[in-house]
PDB file of C-alpha atoms in Angstrom:
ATOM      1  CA  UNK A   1       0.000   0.000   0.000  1.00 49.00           C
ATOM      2  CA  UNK A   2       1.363   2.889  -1.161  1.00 54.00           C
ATOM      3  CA  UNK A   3       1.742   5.962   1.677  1.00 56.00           C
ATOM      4  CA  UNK A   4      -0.853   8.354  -0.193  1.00 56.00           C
ATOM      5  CA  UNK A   5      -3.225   5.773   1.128  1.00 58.00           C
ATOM      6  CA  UNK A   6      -2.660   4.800   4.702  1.00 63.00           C
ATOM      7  CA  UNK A   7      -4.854   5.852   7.635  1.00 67.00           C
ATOM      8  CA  UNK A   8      -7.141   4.714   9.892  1.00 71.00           C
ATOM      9  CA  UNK A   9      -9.963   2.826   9.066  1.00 71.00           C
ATOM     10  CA  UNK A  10     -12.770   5.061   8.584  1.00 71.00           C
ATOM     11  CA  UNK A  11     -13.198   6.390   5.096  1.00 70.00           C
ATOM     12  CA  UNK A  12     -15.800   4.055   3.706  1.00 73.00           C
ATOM     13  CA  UNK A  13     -18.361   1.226   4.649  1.00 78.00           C
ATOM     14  CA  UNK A  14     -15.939  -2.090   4.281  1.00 80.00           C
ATOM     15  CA  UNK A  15     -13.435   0.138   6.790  1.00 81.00           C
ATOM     16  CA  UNK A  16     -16.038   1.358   8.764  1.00 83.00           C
ATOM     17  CA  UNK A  17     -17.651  -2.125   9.832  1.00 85.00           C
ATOM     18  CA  UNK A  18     -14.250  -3.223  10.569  1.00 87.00           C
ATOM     19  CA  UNK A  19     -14.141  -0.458  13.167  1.00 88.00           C
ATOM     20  CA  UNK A  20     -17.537  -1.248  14.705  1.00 90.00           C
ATOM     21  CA  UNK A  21     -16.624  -4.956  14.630  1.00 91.00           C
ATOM     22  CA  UNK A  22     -13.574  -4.263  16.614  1.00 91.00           C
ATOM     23  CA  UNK A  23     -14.942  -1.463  19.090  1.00 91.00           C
ATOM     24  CA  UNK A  24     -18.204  -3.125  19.740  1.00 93.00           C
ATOM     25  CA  UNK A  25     -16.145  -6.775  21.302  1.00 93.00           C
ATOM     26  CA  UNK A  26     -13.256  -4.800  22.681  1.00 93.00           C
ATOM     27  CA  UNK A  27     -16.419  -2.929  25.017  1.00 94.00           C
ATOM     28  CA  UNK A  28     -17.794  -5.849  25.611  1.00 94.00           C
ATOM     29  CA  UNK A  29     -14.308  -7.400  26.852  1.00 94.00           C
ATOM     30  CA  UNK A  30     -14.464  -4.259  29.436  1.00 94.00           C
ATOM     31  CA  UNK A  31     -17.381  -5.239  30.701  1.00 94.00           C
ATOM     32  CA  UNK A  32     -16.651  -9.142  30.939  1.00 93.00           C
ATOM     33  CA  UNK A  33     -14.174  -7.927  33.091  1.00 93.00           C
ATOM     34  CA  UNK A  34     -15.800  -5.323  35.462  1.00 92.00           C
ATOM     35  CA  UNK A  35     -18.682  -8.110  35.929  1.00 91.00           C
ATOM     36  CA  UNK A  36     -16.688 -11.473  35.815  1.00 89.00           C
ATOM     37  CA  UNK A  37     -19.019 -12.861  33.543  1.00 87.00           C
ATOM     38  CA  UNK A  38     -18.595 -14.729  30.192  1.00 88.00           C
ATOM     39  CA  UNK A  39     -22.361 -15.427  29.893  1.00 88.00           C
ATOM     40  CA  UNK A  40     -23.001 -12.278  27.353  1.00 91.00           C
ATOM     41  CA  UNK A  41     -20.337 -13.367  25.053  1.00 91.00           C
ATOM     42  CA  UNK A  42     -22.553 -14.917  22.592  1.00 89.00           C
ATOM     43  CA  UNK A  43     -25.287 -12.487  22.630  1.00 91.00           C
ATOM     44  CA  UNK A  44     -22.666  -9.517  22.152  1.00 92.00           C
ATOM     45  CA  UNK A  45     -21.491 -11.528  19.324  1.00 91.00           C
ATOM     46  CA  UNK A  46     -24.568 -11.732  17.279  1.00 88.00           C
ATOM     47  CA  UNK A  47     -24.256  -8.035  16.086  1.00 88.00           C
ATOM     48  CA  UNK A  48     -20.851  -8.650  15.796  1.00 91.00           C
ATOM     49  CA  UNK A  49     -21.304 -12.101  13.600  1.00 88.00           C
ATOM     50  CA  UNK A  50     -23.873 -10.438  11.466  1.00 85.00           C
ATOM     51  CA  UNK A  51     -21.552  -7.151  10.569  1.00 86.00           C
ATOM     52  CA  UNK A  52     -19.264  -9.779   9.467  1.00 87.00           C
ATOM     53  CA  UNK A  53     -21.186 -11.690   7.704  1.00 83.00           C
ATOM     54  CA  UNK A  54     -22.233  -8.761   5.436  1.00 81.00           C
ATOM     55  CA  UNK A  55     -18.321  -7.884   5.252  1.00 82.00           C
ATOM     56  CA  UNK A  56     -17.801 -11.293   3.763  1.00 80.00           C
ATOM     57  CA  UNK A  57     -20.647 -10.206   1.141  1.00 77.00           C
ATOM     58  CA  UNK A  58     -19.389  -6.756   0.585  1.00 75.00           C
ATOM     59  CA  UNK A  59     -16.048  -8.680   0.163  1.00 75.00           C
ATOM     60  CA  UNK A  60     -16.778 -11.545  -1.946  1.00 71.00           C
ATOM     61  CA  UNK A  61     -19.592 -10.490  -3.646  1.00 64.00           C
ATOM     62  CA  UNK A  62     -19.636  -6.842  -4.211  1.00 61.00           C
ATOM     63  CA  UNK A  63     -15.986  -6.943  -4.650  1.00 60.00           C
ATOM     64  CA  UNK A  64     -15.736  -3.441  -2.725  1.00 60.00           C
ATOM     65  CA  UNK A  65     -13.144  -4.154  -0.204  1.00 62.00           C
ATOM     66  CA  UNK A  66     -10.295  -2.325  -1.611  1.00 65.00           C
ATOM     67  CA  UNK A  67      -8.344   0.172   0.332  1.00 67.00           C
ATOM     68  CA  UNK A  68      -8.589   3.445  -1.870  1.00 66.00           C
ATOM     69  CA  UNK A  69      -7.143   6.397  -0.953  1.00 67.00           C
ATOM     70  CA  UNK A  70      -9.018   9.644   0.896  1.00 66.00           C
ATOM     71  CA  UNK A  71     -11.057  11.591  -1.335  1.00 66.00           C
ATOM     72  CA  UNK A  72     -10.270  15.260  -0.898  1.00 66.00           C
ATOM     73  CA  UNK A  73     -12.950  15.746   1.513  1.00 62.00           C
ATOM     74  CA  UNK A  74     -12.097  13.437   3.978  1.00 65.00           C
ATOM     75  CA  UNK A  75      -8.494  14.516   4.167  1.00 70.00           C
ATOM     76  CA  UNK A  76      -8.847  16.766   7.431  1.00 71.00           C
ATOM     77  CA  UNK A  77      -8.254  15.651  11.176  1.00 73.00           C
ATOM     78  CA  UNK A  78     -11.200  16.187  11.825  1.00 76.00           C
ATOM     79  CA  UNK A  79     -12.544  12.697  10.366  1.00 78.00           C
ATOM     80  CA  UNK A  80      -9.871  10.937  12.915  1.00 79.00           C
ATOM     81  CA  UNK A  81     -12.223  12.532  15.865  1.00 84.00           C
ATOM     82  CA  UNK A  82     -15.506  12.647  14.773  1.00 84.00           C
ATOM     83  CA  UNK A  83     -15.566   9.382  13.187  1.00 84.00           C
ATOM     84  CA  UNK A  84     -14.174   6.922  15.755  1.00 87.00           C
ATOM     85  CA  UNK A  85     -16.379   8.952  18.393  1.00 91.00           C
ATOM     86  CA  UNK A  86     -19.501   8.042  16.378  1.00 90.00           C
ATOM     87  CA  UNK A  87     -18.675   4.517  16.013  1.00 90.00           C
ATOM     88  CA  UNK A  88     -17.675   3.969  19.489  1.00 92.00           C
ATOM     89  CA  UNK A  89     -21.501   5.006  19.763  1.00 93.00           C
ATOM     90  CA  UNK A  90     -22.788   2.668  17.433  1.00 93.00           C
ATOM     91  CA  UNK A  91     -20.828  -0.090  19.587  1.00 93.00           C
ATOM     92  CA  UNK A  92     -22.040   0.825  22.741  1.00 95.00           C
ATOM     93  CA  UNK A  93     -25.847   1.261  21.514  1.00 95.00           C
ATOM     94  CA  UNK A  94     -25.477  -2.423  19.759  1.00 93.00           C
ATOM     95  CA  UNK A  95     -23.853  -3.860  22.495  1.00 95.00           C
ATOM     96  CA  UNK A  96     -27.131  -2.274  24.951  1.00 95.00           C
ATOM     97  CA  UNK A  97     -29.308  -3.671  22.475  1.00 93.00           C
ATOM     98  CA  UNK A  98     -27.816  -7.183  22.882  1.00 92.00           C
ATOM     99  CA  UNK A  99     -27.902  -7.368  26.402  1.00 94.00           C
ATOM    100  CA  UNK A 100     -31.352  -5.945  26.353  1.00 92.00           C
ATOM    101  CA  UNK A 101     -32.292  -9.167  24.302  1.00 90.00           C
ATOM    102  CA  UNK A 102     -30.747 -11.501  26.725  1.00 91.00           C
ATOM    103  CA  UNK A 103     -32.553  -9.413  29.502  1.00 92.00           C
ATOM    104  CA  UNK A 104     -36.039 -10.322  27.398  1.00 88.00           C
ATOM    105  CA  UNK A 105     -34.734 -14.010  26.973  1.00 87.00           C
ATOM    106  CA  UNK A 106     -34.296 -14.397  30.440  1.00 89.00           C
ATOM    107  CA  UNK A 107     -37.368 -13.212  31.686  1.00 86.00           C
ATOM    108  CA  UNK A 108     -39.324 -14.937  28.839  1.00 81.00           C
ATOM    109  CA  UNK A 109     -37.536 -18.170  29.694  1.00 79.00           C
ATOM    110  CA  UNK A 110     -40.448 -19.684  31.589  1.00 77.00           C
ATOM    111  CA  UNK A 111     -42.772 -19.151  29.245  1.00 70.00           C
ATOM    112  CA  UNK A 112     -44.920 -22.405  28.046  1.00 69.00           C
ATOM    113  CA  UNK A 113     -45.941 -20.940  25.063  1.00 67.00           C
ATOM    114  CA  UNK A 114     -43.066 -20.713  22.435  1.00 60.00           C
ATOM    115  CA  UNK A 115     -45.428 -18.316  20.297  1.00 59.00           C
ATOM    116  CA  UNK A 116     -45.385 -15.918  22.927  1.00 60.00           C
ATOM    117  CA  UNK A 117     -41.738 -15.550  23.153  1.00 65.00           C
ATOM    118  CA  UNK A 118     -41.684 -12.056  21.218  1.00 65.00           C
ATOM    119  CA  UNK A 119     -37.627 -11.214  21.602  1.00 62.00           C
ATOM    120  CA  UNK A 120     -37.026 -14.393  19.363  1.00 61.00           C
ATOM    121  CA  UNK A 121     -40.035 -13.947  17.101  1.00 63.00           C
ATOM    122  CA  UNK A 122     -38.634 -10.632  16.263  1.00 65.00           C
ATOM    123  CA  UNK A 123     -35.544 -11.644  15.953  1.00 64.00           C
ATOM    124  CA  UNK A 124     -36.714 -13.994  12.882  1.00 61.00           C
ATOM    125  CA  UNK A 125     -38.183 -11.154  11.736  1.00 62.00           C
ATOM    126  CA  UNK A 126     -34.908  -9.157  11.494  1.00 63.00           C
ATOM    127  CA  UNK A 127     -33.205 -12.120   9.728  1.00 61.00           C
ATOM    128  CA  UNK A 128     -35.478 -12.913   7.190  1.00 60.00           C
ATOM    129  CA  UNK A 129     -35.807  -8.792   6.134  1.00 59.00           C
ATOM    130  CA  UNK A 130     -31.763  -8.662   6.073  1.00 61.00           C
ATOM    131  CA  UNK A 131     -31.232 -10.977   2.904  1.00 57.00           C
ATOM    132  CA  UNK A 132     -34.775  -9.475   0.850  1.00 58.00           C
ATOM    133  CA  UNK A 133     -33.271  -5.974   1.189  1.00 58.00           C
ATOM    134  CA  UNK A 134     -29.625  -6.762   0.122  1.00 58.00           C
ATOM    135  CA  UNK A 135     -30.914  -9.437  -2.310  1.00 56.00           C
ATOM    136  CA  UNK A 136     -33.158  -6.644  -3.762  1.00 48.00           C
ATOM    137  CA  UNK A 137     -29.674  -4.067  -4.241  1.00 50.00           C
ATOM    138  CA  UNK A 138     -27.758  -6.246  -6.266  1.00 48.00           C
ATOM    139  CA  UNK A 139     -30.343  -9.080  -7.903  1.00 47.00           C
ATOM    140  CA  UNK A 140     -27.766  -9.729 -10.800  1.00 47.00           C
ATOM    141  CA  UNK A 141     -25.089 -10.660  -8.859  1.00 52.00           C
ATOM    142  CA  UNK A 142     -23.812 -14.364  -8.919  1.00 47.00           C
ATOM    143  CA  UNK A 143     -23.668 -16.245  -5.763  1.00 53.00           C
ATOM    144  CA  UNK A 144     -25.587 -13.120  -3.876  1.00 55.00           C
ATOM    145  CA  UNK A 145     -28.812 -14.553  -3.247  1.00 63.00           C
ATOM    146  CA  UNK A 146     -27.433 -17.826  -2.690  1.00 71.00           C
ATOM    147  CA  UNK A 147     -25.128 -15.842  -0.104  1.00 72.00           C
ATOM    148  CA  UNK A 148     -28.273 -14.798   1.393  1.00 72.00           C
ATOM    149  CA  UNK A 149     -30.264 -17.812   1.679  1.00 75.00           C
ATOM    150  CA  UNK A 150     -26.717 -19.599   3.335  1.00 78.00           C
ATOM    151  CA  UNK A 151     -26.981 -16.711   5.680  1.00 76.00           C
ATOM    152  CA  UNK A 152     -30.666 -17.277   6.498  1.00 77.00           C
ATOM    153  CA  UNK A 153     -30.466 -20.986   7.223  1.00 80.00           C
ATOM    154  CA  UNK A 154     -27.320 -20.114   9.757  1.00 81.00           C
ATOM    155  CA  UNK A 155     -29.170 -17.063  11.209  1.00 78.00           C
ATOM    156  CA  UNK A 156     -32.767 -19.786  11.680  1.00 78.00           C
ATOM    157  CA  UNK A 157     -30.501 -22.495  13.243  1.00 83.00           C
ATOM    158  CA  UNK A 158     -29.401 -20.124  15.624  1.00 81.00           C
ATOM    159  CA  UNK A 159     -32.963 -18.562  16.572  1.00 79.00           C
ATOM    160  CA  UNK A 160     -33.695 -22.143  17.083  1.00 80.00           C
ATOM    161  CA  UNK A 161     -31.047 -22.813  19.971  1.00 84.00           C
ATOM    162  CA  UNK A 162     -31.678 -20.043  21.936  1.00 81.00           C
ATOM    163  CA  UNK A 163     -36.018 -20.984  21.442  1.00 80.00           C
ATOM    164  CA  UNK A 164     -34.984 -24.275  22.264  1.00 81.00           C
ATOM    165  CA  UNK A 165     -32.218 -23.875  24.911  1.00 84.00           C
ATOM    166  CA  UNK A 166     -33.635 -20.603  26.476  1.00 83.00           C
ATOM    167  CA  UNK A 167     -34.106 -22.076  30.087  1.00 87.00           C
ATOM    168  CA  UNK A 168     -30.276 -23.547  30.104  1.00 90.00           C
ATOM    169  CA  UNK A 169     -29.339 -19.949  28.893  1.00 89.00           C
ATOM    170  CA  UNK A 170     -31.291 -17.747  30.824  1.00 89.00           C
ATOM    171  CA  UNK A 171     -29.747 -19.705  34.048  1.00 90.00           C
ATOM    172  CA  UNK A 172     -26.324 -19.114  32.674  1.00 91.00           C
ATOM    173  CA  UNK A 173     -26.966 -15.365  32.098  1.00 91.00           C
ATOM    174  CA  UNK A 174     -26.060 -12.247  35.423  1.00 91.00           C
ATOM    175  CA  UNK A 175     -28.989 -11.467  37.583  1.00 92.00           C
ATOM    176  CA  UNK A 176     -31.618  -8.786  36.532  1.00 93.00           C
ATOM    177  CA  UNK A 177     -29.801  -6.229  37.921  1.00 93.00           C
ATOM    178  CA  UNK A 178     -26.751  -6.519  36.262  1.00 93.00           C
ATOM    179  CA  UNK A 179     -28.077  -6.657  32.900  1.00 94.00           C
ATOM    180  CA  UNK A 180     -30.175  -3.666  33.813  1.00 94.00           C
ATOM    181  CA  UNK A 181     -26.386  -1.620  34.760  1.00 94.00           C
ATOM    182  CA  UNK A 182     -24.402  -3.151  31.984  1.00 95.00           C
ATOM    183  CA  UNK A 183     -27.420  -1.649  29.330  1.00 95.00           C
ATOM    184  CA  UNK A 184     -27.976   1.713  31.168  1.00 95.00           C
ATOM    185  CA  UNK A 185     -23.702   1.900  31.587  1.00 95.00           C
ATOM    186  CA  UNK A 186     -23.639   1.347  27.616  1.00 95.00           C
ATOM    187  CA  UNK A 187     -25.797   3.441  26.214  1.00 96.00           C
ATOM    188  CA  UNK A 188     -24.385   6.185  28.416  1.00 96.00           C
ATOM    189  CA  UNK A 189     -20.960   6.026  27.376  1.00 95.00           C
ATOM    190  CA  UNK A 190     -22.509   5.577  23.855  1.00 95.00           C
ATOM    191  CA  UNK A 191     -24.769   8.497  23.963  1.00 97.00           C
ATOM    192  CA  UNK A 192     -21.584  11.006  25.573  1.00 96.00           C
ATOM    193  CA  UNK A 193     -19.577   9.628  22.917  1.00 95.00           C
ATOM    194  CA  UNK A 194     -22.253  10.141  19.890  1.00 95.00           C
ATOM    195  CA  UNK A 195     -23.199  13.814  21.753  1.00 96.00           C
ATOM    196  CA  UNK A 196     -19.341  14.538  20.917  1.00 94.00           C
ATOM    197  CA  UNK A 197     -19.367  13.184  17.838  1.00 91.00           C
ATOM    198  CA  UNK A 198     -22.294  15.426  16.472  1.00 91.00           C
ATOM    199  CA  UNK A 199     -20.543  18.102  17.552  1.00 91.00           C
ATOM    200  CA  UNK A 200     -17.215  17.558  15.875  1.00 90.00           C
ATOM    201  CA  UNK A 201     -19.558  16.941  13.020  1.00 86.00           C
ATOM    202  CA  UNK A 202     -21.116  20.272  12.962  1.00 85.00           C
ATOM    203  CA  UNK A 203     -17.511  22.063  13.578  1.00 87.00           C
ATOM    204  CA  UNK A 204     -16.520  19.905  10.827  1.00 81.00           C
ATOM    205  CA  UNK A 205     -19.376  21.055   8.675  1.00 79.00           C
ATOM    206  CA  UNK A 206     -19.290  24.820   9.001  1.00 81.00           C
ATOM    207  CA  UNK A 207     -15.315  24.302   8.165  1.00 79.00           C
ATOM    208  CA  UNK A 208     -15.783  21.900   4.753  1.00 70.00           C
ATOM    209  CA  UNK A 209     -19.282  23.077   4.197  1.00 73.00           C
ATOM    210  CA  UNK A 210     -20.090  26.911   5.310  1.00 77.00           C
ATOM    211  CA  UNK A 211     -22.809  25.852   7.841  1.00 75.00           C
ATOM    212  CA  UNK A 212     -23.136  23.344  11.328  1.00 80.00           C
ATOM    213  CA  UNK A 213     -25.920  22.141  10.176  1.00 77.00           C
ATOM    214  CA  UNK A 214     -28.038  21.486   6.457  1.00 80.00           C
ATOM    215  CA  UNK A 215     -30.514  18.781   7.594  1.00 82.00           C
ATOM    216  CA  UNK A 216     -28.265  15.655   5.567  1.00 82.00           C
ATOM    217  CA  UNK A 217     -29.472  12.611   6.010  1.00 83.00           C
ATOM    218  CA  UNK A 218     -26.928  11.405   7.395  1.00 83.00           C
ATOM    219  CA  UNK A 219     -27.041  14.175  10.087  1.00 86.00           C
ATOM    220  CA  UNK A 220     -31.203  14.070  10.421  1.00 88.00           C
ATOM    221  CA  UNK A 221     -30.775  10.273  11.425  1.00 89.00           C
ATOM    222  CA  UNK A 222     -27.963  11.131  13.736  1.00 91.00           C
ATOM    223  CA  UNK A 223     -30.094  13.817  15.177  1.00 93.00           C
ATOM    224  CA  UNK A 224     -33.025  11.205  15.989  1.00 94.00           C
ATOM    225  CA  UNK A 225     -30.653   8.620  16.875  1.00 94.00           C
ATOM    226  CA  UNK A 226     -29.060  11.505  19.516  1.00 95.00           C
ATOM    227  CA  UNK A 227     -33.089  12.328  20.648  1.00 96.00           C
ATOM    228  CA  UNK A 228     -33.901   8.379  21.122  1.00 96.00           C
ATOM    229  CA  UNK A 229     -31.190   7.875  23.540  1.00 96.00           C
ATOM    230  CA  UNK A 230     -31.385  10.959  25.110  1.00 96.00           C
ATOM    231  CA  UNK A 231     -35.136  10.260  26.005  1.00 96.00           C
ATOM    232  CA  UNK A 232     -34.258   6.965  27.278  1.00 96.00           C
ATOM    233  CA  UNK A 233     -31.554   8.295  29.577  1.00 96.00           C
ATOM    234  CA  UNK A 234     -34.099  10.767  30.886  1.00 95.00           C
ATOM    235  CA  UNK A 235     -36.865   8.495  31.129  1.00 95.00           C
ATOM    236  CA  UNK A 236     -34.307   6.889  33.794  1.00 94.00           C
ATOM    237  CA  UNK A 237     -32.151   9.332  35.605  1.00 92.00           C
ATOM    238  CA  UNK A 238     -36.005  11.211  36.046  1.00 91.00           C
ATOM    239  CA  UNK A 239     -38.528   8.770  35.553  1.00 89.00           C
ATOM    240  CA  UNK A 240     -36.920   4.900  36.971  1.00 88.00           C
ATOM    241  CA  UNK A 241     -37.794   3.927  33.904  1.00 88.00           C
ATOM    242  CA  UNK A 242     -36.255  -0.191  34.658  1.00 89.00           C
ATOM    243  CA  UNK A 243     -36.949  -3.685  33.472  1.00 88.00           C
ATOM    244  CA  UNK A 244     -38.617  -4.806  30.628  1.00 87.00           C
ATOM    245  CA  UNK A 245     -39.704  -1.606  29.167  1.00 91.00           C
ATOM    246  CA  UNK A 246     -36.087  -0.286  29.194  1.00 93.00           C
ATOM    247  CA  UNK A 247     -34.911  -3.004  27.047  1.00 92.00           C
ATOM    248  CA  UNK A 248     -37.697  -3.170  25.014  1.00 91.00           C
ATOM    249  CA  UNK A 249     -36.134   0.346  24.101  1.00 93.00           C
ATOM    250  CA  UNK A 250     -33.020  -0.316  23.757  1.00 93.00           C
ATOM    251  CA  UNK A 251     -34.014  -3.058  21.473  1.00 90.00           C
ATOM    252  CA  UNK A 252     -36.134  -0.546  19.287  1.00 90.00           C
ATOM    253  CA  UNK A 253     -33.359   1.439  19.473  1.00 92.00           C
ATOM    254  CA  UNK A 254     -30.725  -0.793  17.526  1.00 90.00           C
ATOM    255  CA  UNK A 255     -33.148  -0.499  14.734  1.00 87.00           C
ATOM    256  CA  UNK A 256     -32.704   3.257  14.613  1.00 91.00           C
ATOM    257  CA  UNK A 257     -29.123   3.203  14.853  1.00 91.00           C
ATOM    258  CA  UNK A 258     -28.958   0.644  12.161  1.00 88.00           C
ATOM    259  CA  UNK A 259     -31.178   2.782   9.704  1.00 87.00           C
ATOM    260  CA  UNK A 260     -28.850   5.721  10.706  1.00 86.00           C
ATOM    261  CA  UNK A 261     -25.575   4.058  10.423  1.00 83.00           C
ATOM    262  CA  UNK A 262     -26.430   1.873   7.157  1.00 82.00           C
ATOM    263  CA  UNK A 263     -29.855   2.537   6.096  1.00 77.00           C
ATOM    264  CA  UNK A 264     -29.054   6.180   4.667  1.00 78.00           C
ATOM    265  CA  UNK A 265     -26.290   4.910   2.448  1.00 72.00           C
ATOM    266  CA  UNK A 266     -28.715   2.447   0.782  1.00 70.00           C
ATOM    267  CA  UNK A 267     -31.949   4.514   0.678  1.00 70.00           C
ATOM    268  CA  UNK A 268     -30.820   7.574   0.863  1.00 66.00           C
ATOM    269  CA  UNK A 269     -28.540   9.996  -0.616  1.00 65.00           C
ATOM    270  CA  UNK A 270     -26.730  13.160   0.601  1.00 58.00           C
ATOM    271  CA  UNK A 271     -23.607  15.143   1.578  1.00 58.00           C
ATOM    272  CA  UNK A 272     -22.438  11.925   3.641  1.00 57.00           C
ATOM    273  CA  UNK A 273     -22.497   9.347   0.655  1.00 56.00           C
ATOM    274  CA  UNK A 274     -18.898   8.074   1.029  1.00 53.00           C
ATOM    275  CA  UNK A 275     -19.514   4.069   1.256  1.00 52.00           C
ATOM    276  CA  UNK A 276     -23.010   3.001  -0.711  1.00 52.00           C
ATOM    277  CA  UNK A 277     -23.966  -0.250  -1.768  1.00 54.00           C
TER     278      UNK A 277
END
């Protein structure tokens, strides 16, 4: 690689998910450690598992994983702040969101009726939309919806353990309470983190762009995303907002984030279009 093109790994979507990927286990290493527990492990790394296993499409199948060098308007240090800062964000709120799903599992795990147990049922849910949308991008590609449908059947045969096993899990996972800290401890670090990434955004703006602010969609989404967790912090600190409610939210709240940090580059278009599909 030639030295007009190293830096850090932030410029487009193929670096970018290698980022989250990294940030979002070495958080949840932290907090193995301040809780001496292992039990999360395999929740945490569902998010993690499914970023890479759209990496592996965006690899083999789009072909897009080369390492390019900056376009003009990324070369500024401002993108090594307010970059890393949002994606330590994006960790933290996806690492909340898992835990809030094992919080849901747990207290589900009694339940006689399997077609009550909503956390897994929406789950499916998630898993079948993932290959229809990225089948729909790219529906001449060879090997993509075959891609899909692999990552389907791996994605249904692990819904099925956790239906199945969900009592032998849910007495493996931390009590109540420390699920409850560990999500409320995430998504406050994310949301101080994402707070100072908006604002190295807008400093960044009104230096590239003239303005702090032109309603982007990339910045409209991060603006809602900001609002989302900022409710749920004050529906907290002000409110006791606890339990199942308060993961239920944090939950919702992955989808959000998602839309923000992927969604816009596939639907939408705007001053942030570095990495599409």
């Amino acid at each position: 690689i030639g030295t007009d093109v190293g830096h850090i790994p932030i410029s487009n979507l193929y670096e970018v998910f290698v980022l989250f990927c990294w940030m979002t286990a070495a958080f949840y290493l932290y907090f193995e450690s301040q809780y001496n527990t292992r039990a999360l492990g395999a929740f945490v790394m569902l998010v993690v598992s499914a970023a890479v296993g759209f990496l592996l499409w965006y690899t083999v199948v789009r072909e897009a994983h080369e390492i390019q060098p900056l376009v003009p308007a990324l070369k500024s240090w401002w993108m090594k702040l307010h970059v890393p800062a949002n994606f330590i964000g994006y960790g933290m709120f996806s690492l909340a969101a898992m835990v809030s799903l094992s919080y849901l599992i747990k207290q589900q795990a009694e339940e006689k009726s399997w077609y009550r147990l909503t956390p897994l049922w929406l789950l499916g849910v998630v898993l079948c939309f993932v290959p229809i949308v990225f089948r729909s991008k790219s529906p001449a590609e060879v090997g993509g919806s075959y891609y899909w449908v692999g990552y389907l059947a791996i994605s249904g045969l692990i819904a099925a353990g956790i239906l199945l096993g969900r009592k032998r899990i849910a007495a493996r996972l931390p009590s109540f309470e420390v699920l409850d800290d560990v999500m409320y401890k995430a998504i406050a670090v994310g949301f101080a983190f994402f707070t100072i990434a908006t604002v190295l955004g807008a400093l960044w703006a009104a230096e590239a762009w003239g303005g702090y602010w032109s309603w982007d969609p990339k910045e409209t989404w991060a603006l809602i995303v900001w609002l989302n967790y900022a409710a749920w912090l004050h529906m907290r600190l002000m409110k006791g907002l606890r339990g199942a409610a308060s993961a239920w939210w944090a939950l919702g709240g992955l989808v959000v984030t998602t839309f923000a940090f992927l969604g816009v580059n596939m639907f939408l278009s705007g001053l942030h279009s570095y990495g599409t599909l």
